[in-house]
mmCIF file of C-alpha atoms in Angstrom:
data_model
loop_
_atom_site.group_PDB
_atom_site.id
_atom_site.type_symbol
_atom_site.label_atom_id
_atom_site.label_comp_id
_atom_site.label_asym_id
_atom_site.label_seq_id
_atom_site.Cartn_x
_atom_site.Cartn_y
_atom_site.Cartn_z
ATOM 1 C CA MET A 953 -64.023 275.088 54.383
ATOM 2 C CA ARG A 954 -65.048 271.969 56.237
ATOM 3 C CA THR A 955 -63.014 269.513 58.256
ATOM 4 C CA SER A 956 -65.401 266.702 57.567
ATOM 5 C CA MET A 957 -63.078 264.514 55.653
ATOM 6 C CA LEU A 958 -61.360 262.782 58.620
ATOM 7 C CA LYS A 959 -64.652 262.576 60.459
ATOM 8 C CA SER A 960 -66.257 260.889 57.650
ATOM 9 C CA ILE A 961 -63.406 258.353 57.494
ATOM 10 C CA VAL A 962 -63.817 257.585 61.211
ATOM 11 C CA ARG A 963 -67.648 257.123 60.696
ATOM 12 C CA ARG A 964 -67.111 254.773 57.687
ATOM 13 C CA THR A 965 -64.465 252.488 59.310
ATOM 14 C CA SER A 966 -65.132 250.263 62.272
ATOM 15 C CA ILE A 967 -62.721 249.798 65.232
ATOM 16 C CA SER A 968 -61.263 246.709 63.585
ATOM 17 C CA GLY A 969 -60.632 248.675 60.443
ATOM 18 C CA THR A 970 -63.171 246.852 58.234
ATOM 19 C CA SER A 971 -65.185 249.148 56.110
ATOM 20 C CA ARG A 972 -68.870 249.488 57.187
ATOM 21 C CA ARG A 973 -69.934 250.476 53.766
ATOM 22 C CA GLY A 974 -67.493 248.278 51.827
ATOM 23 C CA PHE A 975 -65.821 250.885 49.699
ATOM 24 C CA THR A 976 -65.627 248.826 46.464
ATOM 25 C CA SER A 977 -65.120 250.392 43.123
ATOM 26 C CA GLY A 978 -68.852 250.837 42.816
ATOM 27 C CA SER A 979 -69.195 252.950 45.916
ATOM 28 C CA ALA A 980 -67.763 256.088 44.322
ATOM 29 C CA PRO A 981 -66.337 257.037 40.877
ATOM 30 C CA GLU A 982 -62.936 255.836 40.113
ATOM 31 C CA ARG A 983 -60.527 258.604 40.820
ATOM 32 C CA LYS A 984 -56.716 258.611 40.571
ATOM 33 C CA VAL A 985 -54.726 260.949 42.666
ATOM 34 C CA ALA A 986 -50.973 261.582 42.075
ATOM 35 C CA VAL A 987 -48.774 263.054 44.784
ATOM 36 C CA LEU A 988 -45.588 264.557 43.420
ATOM 37 C CA GLY A 989 -42.928 264.863 46.190
ATOM 38 C CA ALA A 990 -44.502 261.888 48.160
ATOM 39 C CA ALA A 991 -41.314 261.011 50.015
ATOM 40 C CA GLY A 992 -40.857 264.419 51.626
ATOM 41 C CA GLY A 993 -41.806 266.001 54.923
ATOM 42 C CA ILE A 994 -45.232 267.048 53.527
ATOM 43 C CA GLY A 995 -45.552 264.280 51.033
ATOM 44 C CA GLN A 996 -45.405 261.359 53.440
ATOM 45 C CA PRO A 997 -48.299 262.445 55.803
ATOM 46 C CA LEU A 998 -50.224 263.747 52.809
ATOM 47 C CA SER A 999 -49.918 260.329 51.152
ATOM 48 C CA LEU A 1000 -51.173 258.793 54.321
ATOM 49 C CA LEU A 1001 -54.193 261.014 54.452
ATOM 50 C CA MET A 1002 -55.014 260.489 50.798
ATOM 51 C CA LYS A 1003 -54.817 256.727 51.307
ATOM 52 C CA LEU A 1004 -57.491 257.203 54.038
ATOM 53 C CA ASN A 1005 -59.792 259.140 51.717
ATOM 54 C CA PRO A 1006 -62.508 256.807 50.446
ATOM 55 C CA LEU A 1007 -62.941 258.859 47.256
ATOM 56 C CA VAL A 1008 -59.526 257.802 46.006
ATOM 57 C CA SER A 1009 -59.437 254.546 44.046
ATOM 58 C CA ARG A 1010 -55.821 254.800 42.775
ATOM 59 C CA LEU A 1011 -52.979 256.568 44.531
ATOM 60 C CA ALA A 1012 -49.764 257.272 42.643
ATOM 61 C CA LEU A 1013 -46.838 258.358 44.749
ATOM 62 C CA TYR A 1014 -43.829 259.994 43.082
ATOM 63 C CA ASP A 1015 -40.532 261.470 44.105
ATOM 64 C CA ILE A 1016 -37.023 261.478 42.861
ATOM 65 C CA ALA A 1017 -36.123 258.765 45.417
ATOM 66 C CA GLY A 1018 -37.487 256.882 48.355
ATOM 67 C CA THR A 1019 -41.038 256.429 46.994
ATOM 68 C CA PRO A 1020 -41.087 252.680 46.754
ATOM 69 C CA GLY A 1021 -40.768 252.376 50.546
ATOM 70 C CA VAL A 1022 -43.358 255.070 51.207
ATOM 71 C CA ALA A 1023 -45.749 253.382 48.792
ATOM 72 C CA ALA A 1024 -45.207 249.921 50.303
ATOM 73 C CA ASP A 1025 -45.798 251.243 53.765
ATOM 74 C CA VAL A 1026 -48.920 253.144 52.932
ATOM 75 C CA SER A 1027 -50.247 250.310 50.691
ATOM 76 C CA HIS A 1028 -50.652 248.105 53.743
ATOM 77 C CA ILE A 1029 -53.510 250.282 55.062
ATOM 78 C CA ASN A 1030 -56.862 248.629 54.493
ATOM 79 C CA THR A 1031 -58.661 251.192 52.563
ATOM 80 C CA ARG A 1032 -60.076 251.363 49.022
ATOM 81 C CA SER A 1033 -57.268 252.782 47.001
ATOM 82 C CA GLU A 1034 -54.616 250.836 45.265
ATOM 83 C CA VAL A 1035 -51.098 252.384 45.805
ATOM 84 C CA ALA A 1036 -48.093 252.496 43.342
ATOM 85 C CA GLY A 1037 -44.811 254.163 43.972
ATOM 86 C CA PHE A 1038 -42.671 255.748 41.322
ATOM 87 C CA ALA A 1039 -39.125 257.075 41.506
ATOM 88 C CA GLY A 1040 -36.942 259.100 39.159
ATOM 89 C CA GLU A 1041 -37.771 261.160 36.173
ATOM 90 C CA GLU A 1042 -38.262 258.151 33.914
ATOM 91 C CA GLN A 1043 -41.234 257.051 35.944
ATOM 92 C CA LEU A 1044 -42.905 260.397 36.250
ATOM 93 C CA GLY A 1045 -45.115 259.788 33.221
ATOM 94 C CA GLN A 1046 -46.432 256.535 34.622
ATOM 95 C CA ALA A 1047 -47.250 258.266 37.896
ATOM 96 C CA LEU A 1048 -49.275 260.946 36.099
ATOM 97 C CA GLU A 1049 -51.149 259.028 33.436
ATOM 98 C CA GLY A 1050 -54.920 259.065 34.110
ATOM 99 C CA ALA A 1051 -54.697 261.239 37.153
ATOM 100 C CA ASP A 1052 -57.810 263.219 38.053
ATOM 101 C CA VAL A 1053 -56.037 265.257 40.798
ATOM 102 C CA VAL A 1054 -52.321 265.984 40.950
ATOM 103 C CA ILE A 1055 -51.017 267.363 44.279
ATOM 104 C CA ILE A 1056 -47.593 268.998 44.267
ATOM 105 C CA PRO A 1057 -45.773 269.286 47.617
ATOM 106 C CA ALA A 1058 -42.324 268.848 45.915
ATOM 107 C CA GLY A 1059 -39.503 271.070 46.700
ATOM 108 C CA VAL A 1060 -37.403 272.220 49.641
ATOM 109 C CA PRO A 1061 -38.914 273.558 52.828
ATOM 110 C CA ARG A 1062 -38.169 276.996 54.158
ATOM 111 C CA LYS A 1063 -35.333 276.999 56.698
ATOM 112 C CA PRO A 1064 -34.131 279.641 59.236
ATOM 113 C CA GLY A 1065 -32.316 282.471 57.382
ATOM 114 C CA MET A 1066 -33.548 281.311 54.007
ATOM 115 C CA THR A 1067 -34.904 284.297 51.980
ATOM 116 C CA ARG A 1068 -37.876 283.934 49.676
ATOM 117 C CA ASP A 1069 -35.445 284.286 46.737
ATOM 118 C CA ASP A 1070 -33.501 281.368 47.958
ATOM 119 C CA LEU A 1071 -36.656 279.294 48.133
ATOM 120 C CA PHE A 1072 -37.909 280.561 44.828
ATOM 121 C CA ASN A 1073 -34.747 279.720 42.867
ATOM 122 C CA ILE A 1074 -34.814 276.054 44.014
ATOM 123 C CA ASN A 1075 -38.464 275.284 43.854
ATOM 124 C CA ALA A 1076 -39.376 277.215 40.704
ATOM 125 C CA GLY A 1077 -37.263 274.875 38.557
ATOM 126 C CA ILE A 1078 -38.828 271.805 40.212
ATOM 127 C CA VAL A 1079 -42.340 273.037 39.570
ATOM 128 C CA LYS A 1080 -41.605 273.936 35.978
ATOM 129 C CA SER A 1081 -40.254 270.430 35.264
ATOM 130 C CA LEU A 1082 -43.193 268.757 36.983
ATOM 131 C CA CYS A 1083 -45.795 270.888 35.227
ATOM 132 C CA THR A 1084 -44.224 270.252 31.851
ATOM 133 C CA ALA A 1085 -44.862 266.507 32.517
ATOM 134 C CA ILE A 1086 -48.420 267.168 33.740
ATOM 135 C CA ALA A 1087 -49.156 268.983 30.447
ATOM 136 C CA LYS A 1088 -47.958 265.882 28.533
ATOM 137 C CA TYR A 1089 -49.380 263.033 30.605
ATOM 138 C CA CYS A 1090 -52.628 264.385 32.255
ATOM 139 C CA PRO A 1091 -53.408 267.686 30.770
ATOM 140 C CA HIS A 1092 -56.970 267.683 32.220
ATOM 141 C CA ALA A 1093 -56.151 266.930 35.937
ATOM 142 C CA LEU A 1094 -56.887 269.291 38.652
ATOM 143 C CA VAL A 1095 -53.531 270.646 39.760
ATOM 144 C CA ASN A 1096 -53.154 271.487 43.523
ATOM 145 C CA MET A 1097 -49.979 273.436 44.044
ATOM 146 C CA ILE A 1098 -48.418 273.336 47.465
ATOM 147 C CA SER A 1099 -44.804 274.042 46.571
ATOM 148 C CA ASN A 1100 -43.773 277.381 47.874
ATOM 149 C CA PRO A 1101 -43.757 280.271 47.125
ATOM 150 C CA VAL A 1102 -47.248 279.498 45.842
ATOM 151 C CA ASN A 1103 -47.647 283.243 44.892
ATOM 152 C CA SER A 1104 -45.076 282.509 42.213
ATOM 153 C CA THR A 1105 -45.267 278.803 41.543
ATOM 154 C CA VAL A 1106 -48.974 279.047 40.434
ATOM 155 C CA PRO A 1107 -48.125 281.707 37.730
ATOM 156 C CA ILE A 1108 -45.151 279.536 36.631
ATOM 157 C CA ALA A 1109 -47.477 276.504 36.199
ATOM 158 C CA ALA A 1110 -50.036 278.639 34.253
ATOM 159 C CA GLU A 1111 -47.199 279.775 31.879
ATOM 160 C CA VAL A 1112 -45.937 276.275 31.378
ATOM 161 C CA PHE A 1113 -49.456 274.993 30.603
ATOM 162 C CA LYS A 1114 -50.066 277.956 28.194
ATOM 163 C CA LYS A 1115 -46.929 277.179 26.241
ATOM 164 C CA ALA A 1116 -48.083 273.557 25.944
ATOM 165 C CA GLY A 1117 -51.514 274.560 24.841
ATOM 166 C CA THR A 1118 -53.200 272.907 27.829
ATOM 167 C CA TYR A 1119 -53.889 275.779 30.157
ATOM 168 C CA ASP A 1120 -57.364 275.757 31.790
ATOM 169 C CA GLU A 1121 -57.638 278.395 34.557
ATOM 170 C CA LYS A 1122 -60.404 276.249 36.128
ATOM 171 C CA ARG A 1123 -58.100 273.393 36.799
ATOM 172 C CA LEU A 1124 -55.101 275.151 38.543
ATOM 173 C CA PHE A 1125 -55.216 275.892 42.276
ATOM 174 C CA GLY A 1126 -52.745 277.271 44.741
ATOM 175 C CA VAL A 1127 -53.391 275.489 48.063
ATOM 176 C CA THR A 1128 -53.835 278.292 50.698
ATOM 177 C CA THR A 1129 -55.916 276.089 52.922
ATOM 178 C CA LEU A 1130 -53.264 276.114 55.727
ATOM 179 C CA ASP A 1131 -53.921 279.902 56.114
ATOM 180 C CA VAL A 1132 -57.611 279.104 56.666
ATOM 181 C CA VAL A 1133 -56.753 276.227 59.006
ATOM 182 C CA ARG A 1134 -54.576 278.481 61.117
ATOM 183 C CA ALA A 1135 -57.106 281.383 61.139
ATOM 184 C CA LYS A 1136 -59.897 279.047 62.220
ATOM 185 C CA THR A 1137 -57.700 277.594 64.985
ATOM 186 C CA PHE A 1138 -56.370 280.928 66.378
ATOM 187 C CA TYR A 1139 -59.841 282.583 66.034
ATOM 188 C CA ALA A 1140 -61.564 279.704 67.990
ATOM 189 C CA GLY A 1141 -58.998 279.963 70.733
ATOM 190 C CA LYS A 1142 -59.479 283.698 71.178
ATOM 191 C CA ALA A 1143 -63.253 283.754 70.762
ATOM 192 C CA ARG A 1144 -63.640 280.593 72.994
ATOM 193 C CA VAL A 1145 -65.881 278.802 70.431
ATOM 194 C CA ASN A 1146 -65.940 275.266 69.109
ATOM 195 C CA VAL A 1147 -63.168 275.224 66.472
ATOM 196 C CA ALA A 1148 -65.240 272.545 64.424
ATOM 197 C CA GLU A 1149 -67.925 275.124 63.884
ATOM 198 C CA VAL A 1150 -65.569 278.060 62.842
ATOM 199 C CA ASN A 1151 -65.215 279.385 59.417
ATOM 200 C CA VAL A 1152 -62.886 282.188 58.365
ATOM 201 C CA PRO A 1153 -62.294 283.284 54.803
ATOM 202 C CA VAL A 1154 -58.696 284.115 53.982
ATOM 203 C CA VAL A 1155 -57.897 286.003 50.818
ATOM 204 C CA GLY A 1156 -54.913 287.560 48.964
ATOM 205 C CA GLY A 1157 -51.941 285.289 48.673
ATOM 206 C CA HIS A 1158 -49.916 282.720 50.615
ATOM 207 C CA ALA A 1159 -46.971 284.532 52.193
ATOM 208 C CA GLY A 1160 -46.540 287.192 54.869
ATOM 209 C CA ILE A 1161 -48.748 290.272 54.434
ATOM 210 C CA THR A 1162 -50.359 288.846 51.343
ATOM 211 C CA ILE A 1163 -52.305 286.604 53.666
ATOM 212 C CA LEU A 1164 -55.451 288.490 54.663
ATOM 213 C CA PRO A 1165 -57.851 286.665 56.983
ATOM 214 C CA LEU A 1166 -61.267 288.251 57.024
ATOM 215 C CA PHE A 1167 -62.155 287.938 60.680
ATOM 216 C CA SER A 1168 -65.128 290.282 60.277
ATOM 217 C CA GLN A 1169 -66.777 287.514 58.271
ATOM 218 C CA ALA A 1170 -65.852 284.763 60.734
ATOM 219 C CA THR A 1171 -68.583 282.514 62.080
ATOM 220 C CA PRO A 1172 -69.724 282.148 64.715
ATOM 221 C CA THR A 1173 -69.353 285.810 65.402
ATOM 222 C CA ALA A 1174 -67.491 287.094 68.409
ATOM 223 C CA ASN A 1175 -67.017 290.430 69.952
ATOM 224 C CA LEU A 1176 -63.213 290.821 69.518
ATOM 225 C CA SER A 1177 -61.376 294.134 69.999
ATOM 226 C CA ASP A 1178 -59.485 295.845 67.191
ATOM 227 C CA GLU A 1179 -56.255 294.874 68.961
ATOM 228 C CA GLU A 1180 -57.279 291.218 69.116
ATOM 229 C CA ILE A 1181 -58.153 291.185 65.489
ATOM 230 C CA GLU A 1182 -54.791 292.798 64.510
ATOM 231 C CA ALA A 1183 -52.998 290.241 66.732
ATOM 232 C CA LEU A 1184 -54.883 287.291 65.078
ATOM 233 C CA THR A 1185 -54.155 288.632 61.680
ATOM 234 C CA LYS A 1186 -50.413 288.917 62.360
ATOM 235 C CA ARG A 1187 -50.274 285.481 63.872
ATOM 236 C CA THR A 1188 -52.042 283.981 60.847
ATOM 237 C CA GLN A 1189 -49.616 285.777 58.501
ATOM 238 C CA ASP A 1190 -46.584 284.613 60.582
ATOM 239 C CA GLY A 1191 -47.814 281.049 61.172
ATOM 240 C CA GLY A 1192 -45.198 279.463 59.010
ATOM 241 C CA THR A 1193 -42.384 281.319 60.685
ATOM 242 C CA GLU A 1194 -43.765 280.397 64.069
ATOM 243 C CA VAL A 1195 -43.336 276.646 63.104
ATOM 244 C CA VAL A 1196 -39.944 277.090 61.472
ATOM 245 C CA GLU A 1197 -38.555 278.784 64.582
ATOM 246 C CA ALA A 1198 -40.237 276.287 66.868
ATOM 247 C CA LYS A 1199 -38.503 273.482 65.001
ATOM 248 C CA ALA A 1200 -35.250 275.222 65.451
ATOM 249 C CA GLY A 1201 -33.966 274.755 61.846
ATOM 250 C CA LYS A 1202 -35.072 271.115 61.622
ATOM 251 C CA GLY A 1203 -38.109 271.692 59.443
ATOM 252 C CA SER A 1204 -41.164 273.697 58.564
ATOM 253 C CA ALA A 1205 -44.861 273.188 58.701
ATOM 254 C CA THR A 1206 -45.231 269.672 57.326
ATOM 255 C CA LEU A 1207 -47.952 267.960 59.364
ATOM 256 C CA SER A 1208 -50.500 270.931 59.323
ATOM 257 C CA MET A 1209 -49.682 271.581 55.733
ATOM 258 C CA ALA A 1210 -50.290 267.842 54.850
ATOM 259 C CA TYR A 1211 -53.675 268.065 56.610
ATOM 260 C CA ALA A 1212 -54.598 271.221 54.785
ATOM 261 C CA GLY A 1213 -53.501 269.757 51.451
ATOM 262 C CA ALA A 1214 -55.684 266.707 52.112
ATOM 263 C CA ILE A 1215 -58.700 268.827 52.955
ATOM 264 C CA PHE A 1216 -58.352 270.747 49.801
ATOM 265 C CA ALA A 1217 -57.849 267.667 47.624
ATOM 266 C CA ASP A 1218 -60.844 266.139 49.254
ATOM 267 C CA ALA A 1219 -62.929 269.194 48.189
ATOM 268 C CA CYS A 1220 -61.595 268.883 44.646
ATOM 269 C CA LEU A 1221 -62.650 265.268 44.595
ATOM 270 C CA LYS A 1222 -66.112 266.038 45.887
ATOM 271 C CA GLY A 1223 -66.536 268.732 43.315
ATOM 272 C CA LEU A 1224 -65.458 266.302 40.491
ATOM 273 C CA ASN A 1225 -68.059 263.859 41.796
ATOM 274 C CA GLY A 1226 -70.840 266.371 41.618
ATOM 275 C CA VAL A 1227 -71.296 267.166 45.314
ATOM 276 C CA PRO A 1228 -73.072 270.579 45.481
ATOM 277 C CA ASP A 1229 -71.939 273.674 47.234
ATOM 278 C CA VAL A 1230 -68.253 272.754 47.843
ATOM 279 C CA VAL A 1231 -66.567 276.000 48.649
ATOM 280 C CA GLU A 1232 -62.905 276.571 49.635
ATOM 281 C CA CYS A 1233 -60.426 279.350 49.599
ATOM 282 C CA SER A 1234 -57.731 279.009 46.869
ATOM 283 C CA PHE A 1235 -55.217 281.035 44.915
ATOM 284 C CA VAL A 1236 -56.481 280.997 41.382
ATOM 285 C CA GLN A 1237 -56.698 283.110 38.185
ATOM 286 C CA SER A 1238 -59.188 285.774 39.295
ATOM 287 C CA ASN A 1239 -61.031 288.932 38.398
ATOM 288 C CA VAL A 1240 -61.877 289.661 42.012
ATOM 289 C CA THR A 1241 -59.179 292.426 42.006
ATOM 290 C CA GLU A 1242 -56.943 293.862 39.287
ATOM 291 C CA LEU A 1243 -54.399 291.186 40.042
ATOM 292 C CA PRO A 1244 -54.281 288.150 37.643
ATOM 293 C CA PHE A 1245 -54.112 285.699 40.456
ATOM 294 C CA PHE A 1246 -55.729 286.044 43.890
ATOM 295 C CA ALA A 1247 -56.942 283.835 46.691
ATOM 296 C CA SER A 1248 -60.649 283.926 47.574
ATOM 297 C CA LYS A 1249 -63.531 281.630 48.147
ATOM 298 C CA VAL A 1250 -64.020 279.391 45.099
ATOM 299 C CA ARG A 1251 -66.933 277.074 44.345
ATOM 300 C CA LEU A 1252 -65.702 273.677 43.080
ATOM 301 C CA GLY A 1253 -67.517 271.395 40.612
ATOM 302 C CA LYS A 1254 -67.053 268.825 37.873
ATOM 303 C CA ASN A 1255 -64.732 271.201 35.928
ATOM 304 C CA GLY A 1256 -62.725 272.469 38.824
ATOM 305 C CA VAL A 1257 -63.492 276.101 39.436
ATOM 306 C CA GLU A 1258 -67.275 276.677 38.900
ATOM 307 C CA GLU A 1259 -67.217 280.188 40.398
ATOM 308 C CA VAL A 1260 -64.756 282.684 41.952
ATOM 309 C CA LEU A 1261 -66.667 284.375 44.710
ATOM 310 C CA GLY A 1262 -66.228 288.062 45.688
ATOM 311 C CA LEU A 1263 -64.720 289.365 48.799
ATOM 312 C CA GLY A 1264 -67.946 290.537 50.552
ATOM 313 C CA GLN A 1265 -68.094 293.445 52.913
ATOM 314 C CA LEU A 1266 -64.713 294.437 54.344
ATOM 315 C CA THR A 1267 -63.883 296.511 57.413
ATOM 316 C CA ASP A 1268 -61.624 299.614 57.055
ATOM 317 C CA TYR A 1269 -58.733 297.446 58.597
ATOM 318 C CA GLU A 1270 -59.208 294.734 56.016
ATOM 319 C CA LYS A 1271 -59.403 297.305 53.153
ATOM 320 C CA GLU A 1272 -56.085 298.724 54.258
ATOM 321 C CA GLY A 1273 -54.640 295.237 54.431
ATOM 322 C CA LEU A 1274 -55.907 294.463 50.921
ATOM 323 C CA GLU A 1275 -54.310 297.509 49.395
ATOM 324 C CA ALA A 1276 -51.042 296.939 51.348
ATOM 325 C CA LEU A 1277 -50.740 293.410 50.025
ATOM 326 C CA LYS A 1278 -51.290 294.154 46.358
ATOM 327 C CA PRO A 1279 -47.863 295.398 45.431
ATOM 328 C CA GLU A 1280 -46.054 292.478 47.027
ATOM 329 C CA LEU A 1281 -48.462 289.919 45.573
ATOM 330 C CA LEU A 1282 -48.144 291.438 42.128
ATOM 331 C CA SER A 1283 -44.377 291.339 42.282
ATOM 332 C CA SER A 1284 -44.468 287.645 43.188
ATOM 333 C CA ILE A 1285 -46.809 286.865 40.411
ATOM 334 C CA GLU A 1286 -44.645 288.744 37.918
ATOM 335 C CA LYS A 1287 -41.540 287.015 39.219
ATOM 336 C CA GLY A 1288 -43.054 283.651 38.486
ATOM 337 C CA ILE A 1289 -44.135 284.715 34.981
ATOM 338 C CA LYS A 1290 -40.730 286.044 34.277
ATOM 339 C CA PHE A 1291 -39.029 282.857 35.360
ATOM 340 C CA ALA A 1292 -41.266 280.652 33.256
ATOM 341 C CA ASN A 1293 -40.636 282.796 30.149
ATOM 342 C CA ALA A 1294 -36.879 283.244 30.582
ATOM 343 C CA ASN A 1295 -36.148 279.605 31.202
#
């Protein structure tokens, strides 16, 4: 995964904010991106970052309330995309029509003392409703699922799309990029290497022990001890809790999640536009393991997923982690499927 998106924006924009390349509609294909949950803690900074992305020509911001203000604010930024805000269920269809990429950060954040079941019961219903609308208004869009718990919300989305007859496993993604961002940051700090040059695959799922960073495959290589690898793994797995506790009940990982969501959406847009060799980790329908969904490196292209890549060589520690995560990840997947079919 690369962090070139923001660097490219800086390169392409002068100090005064006028575009050096003049990003008119002819500079890149017309691409509409819809953000569902745009007025929330993740949605607002994510909307800002997508407004800065020169690959976006139209940006639709949707939430149950508050979006007109967010849209007006963001629309004043002098970049290529035209911004429109939509609020309330009656405007959801307008927000989605013609979308190439739909990003879903909608839902409630995790709070101290909140169990995964609490989070699931609230967000599962929101995701199901939004995906029902996606199936109707933009069935061919690439769907980037941020709403937690991703291990369950992606299977919910898949079931909703199956029932609507629009499911394409190549176009549904669980955004696990934040796990990669954290792994890269923590690894760079311990290995004392330039974080901009670091890459670390993170596989499995997107919660607790289901998050498995493959530090043995990290580049550039570093001679870290087993104890250091275990500590880095644990910190990556507990990164969300670290932020929740640091914010003392007043929020979760919103800014870093928005950044990670923007990085992944940028990769999807590049893939749609035919940029070669775009590879990111994502939670997708997979044959890499016996589980129906699994996060691993994915090659992105004009149809979404072009190829789901294998795990590569694992250490004994990583093999143990892989086997340990499978029961919990399977339980989360089945929980999502059961919810979708029971409601």
